[in-house]
C-alpha cells in the first residue's frame, strides 16, 4: 500500500483484530497486576508555582501571530486524504497544491475539543500514567542511531543494546514509560523491526510504550501488539488510550505523509498523539526565539487541530522542541539559555490552550562530562519550572540525541529522582518542625543521637546513586573513581539484577504467533 493511497481512518473488516477467549486470571495474569511496592516515584505531581518567562500579553501576541501564519501562509500538507479531511472541516485547500490555510476560528474550535488530561494505560495497571494538569511523566531516550558505553565505545544501534536499554527503563520507577526505541536496532531489517521491537516492549517491560508513525501498517501492527499485551478487546483499547506516537512537523510549516497517516490511524482509535515541531532557531525557524515560538505554535496548533478533525476529543499533547543552533557550525545546541526560555514559554502556551505539554531533557555533550550534567540540569530546571507534563528523552540522551548512553542513563535517573524529591511538598507538620528536638538539645548540642533523628535518619534525605561523599583520602585509596566509573558499574549491576515482569504465557503465545504471522507476510514493504 502506498503512503498516499486513500484509506479511511478506521478499522476495516480485515484489519479488525479477532477477539479471543478472555482469561479471568491464572497465576501469570494475577502476578502481572501486582503492585510493584508502592514506589514514591510512580506518580509524580509538580506542585511548584509555574515560572513565566513572558507576561500574558506577550503570550497572546505569540498566539495571534501563530494564527496569522496559519491564515495567511498556511501549511504544506503532504497527503491527499489529510487535505480532504481538512477541507471537509472548513480549511482552505489550494487546488493543485499541498497548501492548506486555516481560519483562526476553525483552529480554536478544534483546539477547544482536545482533552485537558487523560490516562495512558499500561499492561500493568500500577504503571498507568496520568497526563495533564500538574502530573509529571518521564520517558526514556528515543530514536538514537548510536549507542555507547565506556567499554564498547560508540557503535551502531543493535538489538542486544536495544534490549538492555529497555531492561534499564523497566528497572527504575522514575522512568514511567519507554520512549520510542531507545536506540535503533539496525541489525533487524526495517520491514520487521517494529514487530521485534514492540513485542520486546511487551515482554521486557510492563510500562506504556510508543509506536513510530512510519506508514499505516506499522501503526496497525502496533495497535494489535498493545491490544494483545494488555489482554483486552479492540473496543476496550479504543476506550483506554494505551499507545502514544510522536508526530514531528517537518519544519518549516510542513506535515509529511507518514506523520499525517499516524495522526489519522492513532486519533481515529483514541490513542495518544504528541504533536512536536522541531524548530531550531536560525535553521528551520527564525533566528529569534520569539519568532521560533511563533512558528512552533503555528505548526503545533495545525497538527493538534487535525487530530480533532479526525476524532473530536482524541487525546493529544502540545509538543515543544525549540532550541537554537551554533551559528558558527550549524550544529544543534541544547540545554542553552535560549532552550530554557523556549521550554518555559512553550509551557505557558500549552496552558493557555489547556492541553498537556510535552518537552525534553537535552544536552549536546559527546561524553559523560560536566557539560552533559549541567546542560541536562538546566533542561530539567526549565521543564519542571515551566510545567512540562510528559518529558521525552528523560534518561540516556547524549550527543544531541544521536547516541543513547548507558552511563548517561544512570546519571539522568539520579537527576530525575533528585528533581522528584525537590518537587515533593515540604513537610511542615508540627512533628517536622522539630520543636521538641530543639528543646532537648538546646544551645551548643548536636542532633545525631536524639530520638527525633534516630526515628528518621534512614529516610530523612535523598540517597544519591552516583555522588561520592567520601573524604579525599578514602576516595584516593579507593582509586579515585569518577562519576563515569560509578555509572558504568551501576548500569551493569542493574542489568544483572533485572527480572522480566510477569506475563501470562497465553498472552506471550498469542503475541509470538502474531509476530510470526506478520513476518511470514513480509512485514511492511521497504525499498531495500
Short mmCIF file of C-alpha atoms in Angstrom, two decimals:
data_model
loop_
_atom_site.label_atom_id
_atom_site.label_comp_id
_atom_site.label_asym_id
_atom_site.label_seq_id
_atom_site.Cartn_x
_atom_site.Cartn_y
_atom_site.Cartn_z
CA UNK A 1 0.00 0.00 0.00
CA UNK A 2 1.42 3.37 -0.97
CA UNK A 3 1.56 6.13 1.61
CA UNK A 4 -0.76 8.28 -0.50
CA UNK A 5 -3.47 5.65 -1.01
CA UNK A 6 -6.77 6.87 0.39
CA UNK A 7 -7.71 4.86 3.48
CA UNK A 8 -10.43 5.90 5.92
CA UNK A 9 -9.08 6.40 9.46
CA UNK A 10 -10.93 3.47 10.97
CA UNK A 11 -10.55 -0.28 11.26
CA UNK A 12 -11.69 -2.19 8.20
CA UNK A 13 -13.18 -5.64 8.48
CA UNK A 14 -9.89 -7.26 7.53
CA UNK A 15 -7.89 -5.05 9.89
CA UNK A 16 -10.06 -5.70 12.92
CA UNK A 17 -8.33 -7.91 15.49
CA UNK A 18 -10.11 -11.13 16.34
CA UNK A 19 -11.43 -11.14 19.89
CA UNK A 20 -10.08 -14.24 21.58
CA UNK A 21 -11.20 -16.05 24.70
CA UNK A 22 -10.84 -13.71 27.66
CA UNK A 23 -8.82 -15.07 30.57
CA UNK A 24 -10.04 -14.40 34.05
CA UNK A 25 -6.75 -14.75 35.81
CA UNK A 26 -4.29 -17.54 36.38
CA UNK A 27 -1.01 -17.09 38.17
CA UNK A 28 0.57 -15.09 35.33
CA UNK A 29 -2.38 -12.76 34.98
CA UNK A 30 -2.58 -12.10 38.70
CA UNK A 31 1.15 -11.56 39.10
CA UNK A 32 1.25 -9.09 36.22
CA UNK A 33 -1.16 -6.88 38.12
CA UNK A 34 0.59 -6.91 41.47
CA UNK A 35 1.83 -3.69 42.95
CA UNK A 36 5.49 -3.03 42.46
CA UNK A 37 5.96 -1.95 46.02
CA UNK A 38 4.36 1.46 46.14
CA UNK A 39 7.37 3.35 44.86
CA UNK A 40 7.22 7.06 45.59
CA UNK A 41 8.31 7.76 42.02
CA UNK A 42 5.40 6.03 40.27
CA UNK A 43 3.11 9.06 40.19
CA UNK A 44 4.72 12.49 40.31
CA UNK A 45 2.85 15.74 40.82
CA UNK A 46 4.55 19.08 40.28
CA UNK A 47 3.10 21.41 42.90
CA UNK A 48 5.54 24.30 42.49
CA UNK A 49 4.28 27.56 41.02
CA UNK A 50 4.91 27.67 37.27
CA UNK A 51 7.51 30.14 36.04
CA UNK A 52 6.65 32.71 33.37
CA UNK A 53 9.35 33.90 31.02
CA UNK A 54 6.99 36.42 29.37
CA UNK A 55 3.78 38.07 30.51
CA UNK A 56 0.29 37.05 29.45
CA UNK A 57 0.07 39.86 26.89
CA UNK A 58 3.18 38.54 25.14
CA UNK A 59 1.74 35.01 25.07
CA UNK A 60 -1.33 36.48 23.38
CA UNK A 61 0.90 38.23 20.85
CA UNK A 62 2.63 34.93 20.02
CA UNK A 63 -0.77 33.23 19.82
CA UNK A 64 -2.19 35.81 17.44
CA UNK A 65 0.94 35.80 15.26
CA UNK A 66 0.69 32.00 15.03
CA UNK A 67 -2.90 32.19 13.85
CA UNK A 68 -1.90 34.80 11.28
CA UNK A 69 0.74 32.38 9.96
CA UNK A 70 -1.88 29.65 9.59
CA UNK A 71 -4.39 32.01 7.94
CA UNK A 72 -2.07 33.85 5.57
CA UNK A 73 0.80 31.44 4.86
CA UNK A 74 -0.61 28.07 5.84
CA UNK A 75 0.96 24.62 5.97
CA UNK A 76 2.02 22.23 3.24
CA UNK A 77 0.07 19.03 3.91
CA UNK A 78 1.72 16.18 2.00
CA UNK A 79 -1.15 13.68 1.97
CA UNK A 80 -4.26 13.99 -0.22
CA UNK A 81 -6.67 12.28 2.18
CA UNK A 82 -5.49 14.53 5.00
CA UNK A 83 -6.16 17.58 2.86
CA UNK A 84 -9.61 16.18 2.09
CA UNK A 85 -10.41 15.83 5.79
CA UNK A 86 -9.15 19.34 6.46
CA UNK A 87 -11.24 20.74 3.62
CA UNK A 88 -14.32 18.95 4.92
CA UNK A 89 -13.70 20.54 8.32
CA UNK A 90 -13.54 24.02 6.80
CA UNK A 91 -9.87 24.58 5.96
CA UNK A 92 -8.93 26.29 2.67
CA UNK A 93 -7.10 23.91 0.34
CA UNK A 94 -5.39 25.48 -2.66
CA UNK A 95 -6.27 23.30 -5.70
CA UNK A 96 -3.34 21.59 -7.37
CA UNK A 97 -1.00 22.22 -4.43
CA UNK A 98 -0.26 20.88 -0.94
CA UNK A 99 -1.00 24.23 0.69
CA UNK A 100 -3.72 24.43 3.32
CA UNK A 101 -4.74 27.57 5.18
CA UNK A 102 -6.72 27.58 8.39
CA UNK A 103 -9.13 30.21 9.63
CA UNK A 104 -8.31 31.15 13.22
CA UNK A 105 -11.85 30.41 14.28
CA UNK A 106 -11.56 26.87 12.89
CA UNK A 107 -8.29 26.30 14.72
CA UNK A 108 -9.68 27.47 18.04
CA UNK A 109 -12.89 25.45 17.60
CA UNK A 110 -10.83 22.30 17.10
CA UNK A 111 -8.39 23.06 19.91
CA UNK A 112 -11.31 23.51 22.30
CA UNK A 113 -12.29 19.84 21.91
CA UNK A 114 -8.84 18.48 22.87
CA UNK A 115 -8.91 16.97 26.38
CA UNK A 116 -7.00 18.70 29.18
CA UNK A 117 -5.94 15.37 30.66
CA UNK A 118 -6.22 11.62 30.22
CA UNK A 119 -4.79 8.30 31.39
CA UNK A 120 -2.29 6.26 29.40
CA UNK A 121 -2.87 2.60 30.23
CA UNK A 122 -0.04 0.11 30.72
CA UNK A 123 -0.35 -3.68 30.71
CA UNK A 124 0.33 -3.49 34.46
CA UNK A 125 -2.28 -1.04 35.81
CA UNK A 126 0.14 0.08 38.53
CA UNK A 127 2.17 1.57 35.68
CA UNK A 128 -0.69 3.66 34.25
CA UNK A 129 0.32 7.30 33.89
CA UNK A 130 -1.82 10.41 34.24
CA UNK A 131 -1.17 13.05 31.59
CA UNK A 132 -2.01 16.73 32.06
CA UNK A 133 -2.64 19.10 34.95
CA UNK A 134 0.31 19.05 37.33
CA UNK A 135 1.30 15.47 36.52
CA UNK A 136 4.90 14.82 35.52
CA UNK A 137 5.85 11.76 33.45
CA UNK A 138 9.39 10.81 32.37
CA UNK A 139 10.08 8.76 29.22
CA UNK A 140 13.39 7.15 28.27
CA UNK A 141 15.55 8.39 25.37
CA UNK A 142 14.16 7.51 21.95
CA UNK A 143 15.37 7.10 18.38
CA UNK A 144 19.14 7.38 18.80
CA UNK A 145 21.03 5.85 15.84
CA UNK A 146 24.08 5.10 18.01
CA UNK A 147 24.65 3.58 21.43
CA UNK A 148 27.64 3.92 23.73
CA UNK A 149 29.21 2.79 26.95
CA UNK A 150 32.75 3.25 28.17
CA UNK A 151 33.76 -0.35 27.49
CA UNK A 152 32.41 -0.75 23.97
CA UNK A 153 32.61 2.85 22.80
CA UNK A 154 30.19 4.40 20.34
CA UNK A 155 28.60 1.92 17.93
CA UNK A 156 25.61 1.50 15.64
CA UNK A 157 22.34 0.61 17.29
CA UNK A 158 21.68 -3.11 17.62
CA UNK A 159 19.13 -5.46 19.14
CA UNK A 160 21.24 -6.52 22.11
CA UNK A 161 21.80 -2.96 23.29
CA UNK A 162 18.19 -2.08 22.49
CA UNK A 163 17.04 -4.82 24.85
CA UNK A 164 19.48 -3.77 27.56
CA UNK A 165 18.19 -0.20 27.48
CA UNK A 166 14.58 -1.37 27.66
CA UNK A 167 15.52 -3.50 30.67
CA UNK A 168 17.07 -0.47 32.35
CA UNK A 169 13.88 1.51 31.72
CA UNK A 170 11.92 -1.24 33.45
CA UNK A 171 14.33 -1.24 36.38
CA UNK A 172 13.71 2.32 37.60
CA UNK A 173 10.28 3.59 38.62
CA UNK A 174 11.29 7.18 37.86
CA UNK A 175 11.18 6.13 34.19
CA UNK A 176 7.43 5.96 33.74
CA UNK A 177 7.34 4.97 30.07
CA UNK A 178 9.76 3.96 27.37
CA UNK A 179 10.05 6.49 24.56
CA UNK A 180 10.42 5.07 21.10
CA UNK A 181 13.20 2.60 20.52
CA UNK A 182 15.91 3.85 22.91
CA UNK A 183 18.36 3.00 20.15
CA UNK A 184 17.52 2.00 16.59
CA UNK A 185 18.48 -1.70 16.16
CA UNK A 186 19.74 -1.57 12.58
CA UNK A 187 20.70 -5.25 12.66
CA UNK A 188 16.97 -6.04 12.33
CA UNK A 189 15.59 -5.40 8.83
CA UNK A 190 13.33 -2.36 8.68
CA UNK A 191 10.45 -4.41 7.25
CA UNK A 192 10.03 -6.35 10.50
CA UNK A 193 11.93 -4.22 13.02
CA UNK A 194 8.79 -2.81 14.57
CA UNK A 195 7.45 -6.32 15.19
CA UNK A 196 10.52 -7.47 17.10
CA UNK A 197 10.94 -4.20 18.97
CA UNK A 198 7.34 -3.77 20.08
CA UNK A 199 6.97 -7.40 21.12
CA UNK A 200 10.11 -6.91 23.21
CA UNK A 201 8.44 -3.89 24.80
CA UNK A 202 5.56 -6.10 25.91
CA UNK A 203 7.84 -8.86 27.22
CA UNK A 204 10.67 -6.89 28.81
CA UNK A 205 8.64 -4.10 30.40
CA UNK A 206 5.12 -3.66 31.74
CA UNK A 207 5.07 0.10 31.09
CA UNK A 208 3.42 2.26 28.44
CA UNK A 209 5.31 2.36 25.16
CA UNK A 210 5.42 4.22 21.84
CA UNK A 211 4.76 3.39 18.19
CA UNK A 212 6.51 5.13 15.31
CA UNK A 213 4.22 6.61 12.68
CA UNK A 214 6.10 5.40 9.62
CA UNK A 215 3.24 4.19 7.45
CA UNK A 216 -0.23 2.86 8.13
CA UNK A 217 0.65 -0.82 8.56
CA UNK A 218 3.20 -0.17 11.28
CA UNK A 219 0.54 1.72 13.22
CA UNK A 220 -1.94 -1.13 12.81
CA UNK A 221 0.65 -3.71 13.90
CA UNK A 222 1.50 -1.63 16.97
CA UNK A 223 -2.17 -1.30 17.90
CA UNK A 224 -2.60 -5.06 17.71
CA UNK A 225 0.56 -5.71 19.74
CA UNK A 226 -0.52 -3.39 22.54
CA UNK A 227 -4.01 -4.92 22.47
CA UNK A 228 -2.58 -8.41 22.85
CA UNK A 229 -0.16 -7.28 25.56
CA UNK A 230 -2.94 -5.74 27.63
CA UNK A 231 -5.22 -8.75 27.02
CA UNK A 232 -8.17 -6.57 26.02
CA UNK A 233 -10.62 -6.24 23.14
CA UNK A 234 -10.31 -3.73 20.31
CA UNK A 235 -13.33 -1.90 21.71
CA UNK A 236 -11.75 -1.58 25.14
CA UNK A 237 -8.47 -0.40 23.60
CA UNK A 238 -10.43 2.36 21.91
CA UNK A 239 -11.85 3.36 25.28
CA UNK A 240 -8.50 3.21 27.08
CA UNK A 241 -5.59 5.01 25.38
CA UNK A 242 -2.64 2.62 25.64
CA UNK A 243 -0.17 3.71 22.96
CA UNK A 244 1.40 7.02 22.02
CA UNK A 245 3.13 8.31 18.92
CA UNK A 246 5.31 11.35 18.34
CA UNK A 247 4.27 13.40 15.32
CA UNK A 248 7.04 15.75 14.22
CA UNK A 249 6.23 18.53 11.82
CA UNK A 250 8.73 18.91 9.00
CA UNK A 251 9.73 22.46 9.86
CA UNK A 252 9.21 24.95 8.48
CA UNK A 253 5.46 24.66 8.02
CA UNK A 254 5.04 21.15 6.63
CA UNK A 255 3.27 17.97 7.67
CA UNK A 256 4.51 14.95 5.73
CA UNK A 257 2.67 11.81 4.68
CA UNK A 258 3.74 9.27 7.33
CA UNK A 259 3.13 11.74 10.15
CA UNK A 260 -0.33 12.59 8.84
CA UNK A 261 -1.13 8.91 8.46
CA UNK A 262 -0.03 8.41 12.03
CA UNK A 263 -2.47 11.06 13.23
CA UNK A 264 -5.27 9.52 11.20
CA UNK A 265 -4.69 5.97 12.43
CA UNK A 266 -3.98 6.81 16.07
CA UNK A 267 -6.51 9.60 16.66
CA UNK A 268 -9.26 7.60 14.93
CA UNK A 269 -8.76 4.90 17.55
CA UNK A 270 -8.48 7.32 20.51
CA UNK A 271 -4.77 6.72 21.01
CA UNK A 272 -2.33 9.45 22.04
CA UNK A 273 -0.70 11.78 19.53
CA UNK A 274 2.12 14.09 20.62
CA UNK A 275 2.46 16.89 18.04
CA UNK A 276 6.02 18.24 18.22
CA UNK A 277 7.55 20.78 15.83
CA UNK A 278 11.36 20.60 15.58
CA UNK A 279 12.09 24.30 15.37
CA UNK A 280 15.77 25.15 15.67
CA UNK A 281 16.16 28.93 15.74
CA UNK A 282 18.46 30.06 12.96
CA UNK A 283 17.99 26.90 10.88
CA UNK A 284 14.40 25.61 10.50
CA UNK A 285 12.88 28.62 12.28
CA UNK A 286 13.56 32.35 12.64
CA UNK A 287 16.77 33.20 14.45
CA UNK A 288 14.90 34.95 17.25
CA UNK A 289 13.40 32.79 19.98
CA UNK A 290 10.14 34.75 19.75
CA UNK A 291 9.94 34.07 16.01
CA UNK A 292 10.77 30.40 16.53
CA UNK A 293 7.99 30.20 19.13
CA UNK A 294 5.50 31.71 16.70
CA UNK A 295 6.41 29.04 14.16
CA UNK A 296 6.41 26.26 16.77
CA UNK A 297 2.98 27.33 17.93
CA UNK A 298 1.54 27.55 14.41
CA UNK A 299 2.82 24.10 13.50
CA UNK A 300 1.68 22.56 16.78
CA UNK A 301 -1.80 24.08 16.54
CA UNK A 302 -2.27 22.84 12.99
CA UNK A 303 -1.36 19.27 13.97
CA UNK A 304 -3.44 19.34 17.15
CA UNK A 305 -6.41 20.73 15.24
CA UNK A 306 -6.07 17.90 12.70
CA UNK A 307 -6.30 15.28 15.46
CA UNK A 308 -9.66 16.77 16.38
CA UNK A 309 -10.79 16.84 12.75
CA UNK A 310 -10.12 13.10 12.69
CA UNK A 311 -11.91 12.49 16.01
CA UNK A 312 -13.25 15.06 18.42
CA UNK A 313 -11.87 14.53 21.91
CA UNK A 314 -8.92 12.38 20.79
CA UNK A 315 -6.07 12.60 23.33
CA UNK A 316 -3.25 14.86 22.18
CA UNK A 317 -0.27 16.72 23.62
CA UNK A 318 1.30 20.04 22.69
CA UNK A 319 4.97 19.34 21.99
CA UNK A 320 7.74 21.92 22.17
CA UNK A 321 11.26 21.35 20.90
CA UNK A 322 12.53 24.83 20.12
CA UNK A 323 16.23 25.38 20.64
CA UNK A 324 18.97 27.17 18.76
CA UNK A 325 21.90 26.23 16.57
CA UNK A 326 25.56 27.09 16.92
CA UNK A 327 25.78 29.90 14.37
CA UNK A 328 29.46 29.09 13.80
CA UNK A 329 28.89 25.47 12.76
CA UNK A 330 25.15 24.99 12.30
CA UNK A 331 25.16 22.22 14.90
CA UNK A 332 22.09 21.98 17.17
CA UNK A 333 22.63 23.30 20.70
CA UNK A 334 20.69 22.03 23.72
CA UNK A 335 20.40 22.91 27.38
CA UNK A 336 21.07 26.53 26.45
CA UNK A 337 19.54 29.67 27.98
CA UNK A 338 17.54 30.01 24.76
CA UNK A 339 16.25 26.45 25.12
CA UNK A 340 15.21 27.19 28.70
CA UNK A 341 13.26 30.28 27.63
CA UNK A 342 11.55 28.36 24.83
CA UNK A 343 10.63 25.49 27.16
CA UNK A 344 9.05 27.80 29.73
CA UNK A 345 7.23 29.86 27.09
CA UNK A 346 6.01 26.64 25.50
CA UNK A 347 4.50 25.67 28.82
CA UNK A 348 2.71 28.99 29.01
CA UNK A 349 1.27 28.42 25.54
CA UNK A 350 0.16 24.87 26.32
CA UNK A 351 -1.59 26.05 29.49
CA UNK A 352 -3.24 28.83 27.50
CA UNK A 353 -4.87 26.12 25.34
CA UNK A 354 -5.49 23.70 28.22
CA UNK A 355 -3.54 20.89 26.53
CA UNK A 356 -0.90 18.63 28.16
CA UNK A 357 2.65 19.74 27.44
CA UNK A 358 5.49 17.57 26.13
CA UNK A 359 9.11 18.70 26.34
CA UNK A 360 12.56 17.07 26.61
CA UNK A 361 15.65 16.60 28.77
CA UNK A 362 18.51 17.54 26.44
CA UNK A 363 22.23 18.13 26.17
CA UNK A 364 24.77 18.30 23.35
CA UNK A 365 27.75 16.68 25.07
CA UNK A 366 29.61 13.86 23.34
CA UNK A 367 30.54 12.08 26.57
CA UNK A 368 29.66 11.85 30.24
CA UNK A 369 31.22 15.07 31.50
CA UNK A 370 30.35 18.34 33.18
CA UNK A 371 28.68 19.62 30.02
CA UNK A 372 26.37 16.60 29.92
CA UNK A 373 25.36 17.23 33.53
CA UNK A 374 24.90 20.99 33.50
CA UNK A 375 23.02 21.14 30.19
CA UNK A 376 20.68 18.41 31.41
CA UNK A 377 20.30 20.15 34.77
CA UNK A 378 19.32 23.38 33.01
CA UNK A 379 16.86 21.47 30.82
CA UNK A 380 15.32 19.81 33.88
CA UNK A 381 15.08 23.12 35.69
CA UNK A 382 13.23 24.70 32.76
CA UNK A 383 10.82 21.85 32.15
CA UNK A 384 9.85 21.44 35.80
CA UNK A 385 9.52 25.16 36.42
CA UNK A 386 7.76 25.56 33.07
CA UNK A 387 5.11 22.94 33.75
CA UNK A 388 6.13 20.06 31.47
CA UNK A 389 3.79 17.08 31.74
CA UNK A 390 5.43 14.49 29.50
CA UNK A 391 9.21 14.52 29.26
CA UNK A 392 10.76 12.72 26.31
CA UNK A 393 14.44 11.69 26.26
CA UNK A 394 14.48 12.00 30.04
CA UNK A 395 17.27 9.43 30.51
CA UNK A 396 20.17 8.41 28.29
CA UNK A 397 20.29 11.28 25.78
CA UNK A 398 23.82 12.13 24.62
CA UNK A 399 25.46 13.83 21.62
CA UNK A 400 22.38 15.93 20.88
CA UNK A 401 20.22 12.82 20.73
CA UNK A 402 22.42 10.88 18.31
CA UNK A 403 23.67 8.48 20.99
CA UNK A 404 21.95 6.53 23.74
CA UNK A 405 24.49 6.32 26.55
CA UNK A 406 24.27 3.66 29.26
CA UNK A 407 26.23 5.78 31.72
CA UNK A 408 24.22 8.91 30.91
CA UNK A 409 21.06 6.90 31.57
CA UNK A 410 22.21 6.32 35.16
CA UNK A 411 23.26 9.94 35.61
CA UNK A 412 19.86 11.08 34.36
CA UNK A 413 17.96 8.67 36.59
CA UNK A 414 19.80 10.15 39.57
CA UNK A 415 18.98 13.69 38.43
CA UNK A 416 15.33 12.82 37.77
CA UNK A 417 15.00 11.34 41.23
CA UNK A 418 16.57 14.47 42.70
CA UNK A 419 14.07 16.59 40.75
CA UNK A 420 11.24 14.43 42.07
CA UNK A 421 12.50 14.85 45.63
CA UNK A 422 12.73 18.62 45.16
CA UNK A 423 9.15 18.73 43.89
CA UNK A 424 7.79 16.93 46.96
CA UNK A 425 5.92 19.42 49.17
CA UNK A 426 7.95 20.44 52.21
CA UNK A 427 6.70 18.72 55.36
CA UNK A 428 5.82 21.45 57.85
CA UNK A 429 3.76 19.33 60.22
CA UNK A 430 4.23 20.01 63.96
CA UNK A 431 6.40 16.90 64.23
CA UNK A 432 8.55 18.01 61.26
CA UNK A 433 9.07 21.45 62.81
CA UNK A 434 11.08 19.67 65.49
CA UNK A 435 10.43 21.92 68.49
CA UNK A 436 10.77 19.03 70.95
CA UNK A 437 14.13 18.06 69.45
CA UNK A 438 15.35 21.65 69.62
CA UNK A 439 14.25 21.82 73.27
CA UNK A 440 16.03 18.54 74.05
CA UNK A 441 19.33 19.61 72.51
CA UNK A 442 19.36 23.27 73.48
CA UNK A 443 22.24 25.63 72.71
CA UNK A 444 25.59 24.10 71.81
CA UNK A 445 24.47 20.48 71.47
CA UNK A 446 24.02 18.19 68.47
CA UNK A 447 21.16 16.23 66.98
CA UNK A 448 22.85 12.98 65.93
CA UNK A 449 21.55 10.89 68.82
CA UNK A 450 18.16 12.45 69.52
CA UNK A 451 15.02 10.30 69.20
CA UNK A 452 13.81 12.72 66.52
CA UNK A 453 16.90 11.96 64.41
CA UNK A 454 17.07 8.24 65.15
CA UNK A 455 13.46 7.77 64.06
CA UNK A 456 14.15 9.37 60.68
CA UNK A 457 17.82 9.05 59.77
CA UNK A 458 17.36 6.21 57.27
CA UNK A 459 14.84 8.10 55.14
CA UNK A 460 15.43 11.74 56.06
CA UNK A 461 17.39 12.68 52.94
CA UNK A 462 17.70 11.57 49.35
CA UNK A 463 20.43 8.99 48.89
CA UNK A 464 22.10 9.67 45.51
CA UNK A 465 23.05 6.93 43.10
CA UNK A 466 26.31 8.46 41.90
CA UNK A 467 27.54 11.13 44.29
CA UNK A 468 30.71 10.07 46.11
CA UNK A 469 30.79 11.71 49.54
CA UNK A 470 33.92 10.05 50.92
CA UNK A 471 36.73 12.31 52.06
CA UNK A 472 39.70 12.85 49.78
CA UNK A 473 41.95 10.32 51.49
CA UNK A 474 39.39 7.50 51.43
CA UNK A 475 38.43 8.32 47.84
CA UNK A 476 42.12 8.27 46.84
CA UNK A 477 42.67 4.89 48.49
CA UNK A 478 39.70 3.57 46.50
CA UNK A 479 41.41 4.53 43.22
CA UNK A 480 39.83 7.96 42.72
CA UNK A 481 36.69 6.70 40.92
CA UNK A 482 34.81 9.26 38.83
CA UNK A 483 31.12 9.65 38.14
CA UNK A 484 31.77 7.87 34.85
CA UNK A 485 33.24 4.92 36.78
CA UNK A 486 30.29 4.73 39.13
CA UNK A 487 27.71 4.98 36.33
CA UNK A 488 29.49 2.26 34.33
CA UNK A 489 29.46 -0.08 37.31
CA UNK A 490 25.88 0.65 38.29
CA UNK A 491 24.25 0.09 34.91
CA UNK A 492 25.92 -3.33 34.73
CA UNK A 493 24.78 -4.20 38.24
CA UNK A 494 21.25 -3.14 37.40
CA UNK A 495 21.19 -5.31 34.29
CA UNK A 496 22.44 -8.28 36.31
CA UNK A 497 19.60 -7.72 38.80
CA UNK A 498 16.93 -7.31 36.11
CA UNK A 499 13.87 -9.53 36.38
CA UNK A 500 11.46 -9.78 33.50
CA UNK A 501 7.99 -8.62 34.57
CA UNK A 502 5.45 -11.44 34.72
CA UNK A 503 3.47 -12.09 31.54
CA UNK A 504 0.68 -14.61 31.15
CA UNK A 505 2.08 -17.46 28.97
CA UNK A 506 -1.08 -17.41 26.85
CA UNK A 507 -0.55 -13.71 26.09
CA UNK A 508 3.06 -14.35 25.12
CA UNK A 509 2.00 -17.25 22.91
CA UNK A 510 -0.56 -15.10 21.11
CA UNK A 511 1.95 -12.27 20.75
CA UNK A 512 4.59 -14.59 19.26
CA UNK A 513 2.03 -16.04 16.86
CA UNK A 514 1.01 -12.59 15.65
CA UNK A 515 4.63 -11.53 15.12
CA UNK A 516 5.44 -14.77 13.30
CA UNK A 517 2.41 -14.37 11.02
CA UNK A 518 3.23 -10.77 10.17
CA UNK A 519 6.85 -11.69 9.45
CA UNK A 520 5.69 -14.50 7.18
CA UNK A 521 3.59 -11.92 5.34
CA UNK A 522 6.73 -9.83 4.85
CA UNK A 523 6.14 -7.17 7.48
CA UNK A 524 5.95 -3.82 5.70
CA UNK A 525 7.33 -3.04 2.23
CA UNK A 526 10.71 -1.31 2.01
CA UNK A 527 12.84 -0.25 -0.94
CA UNK A 528 15.89 -2.18 0.24
#
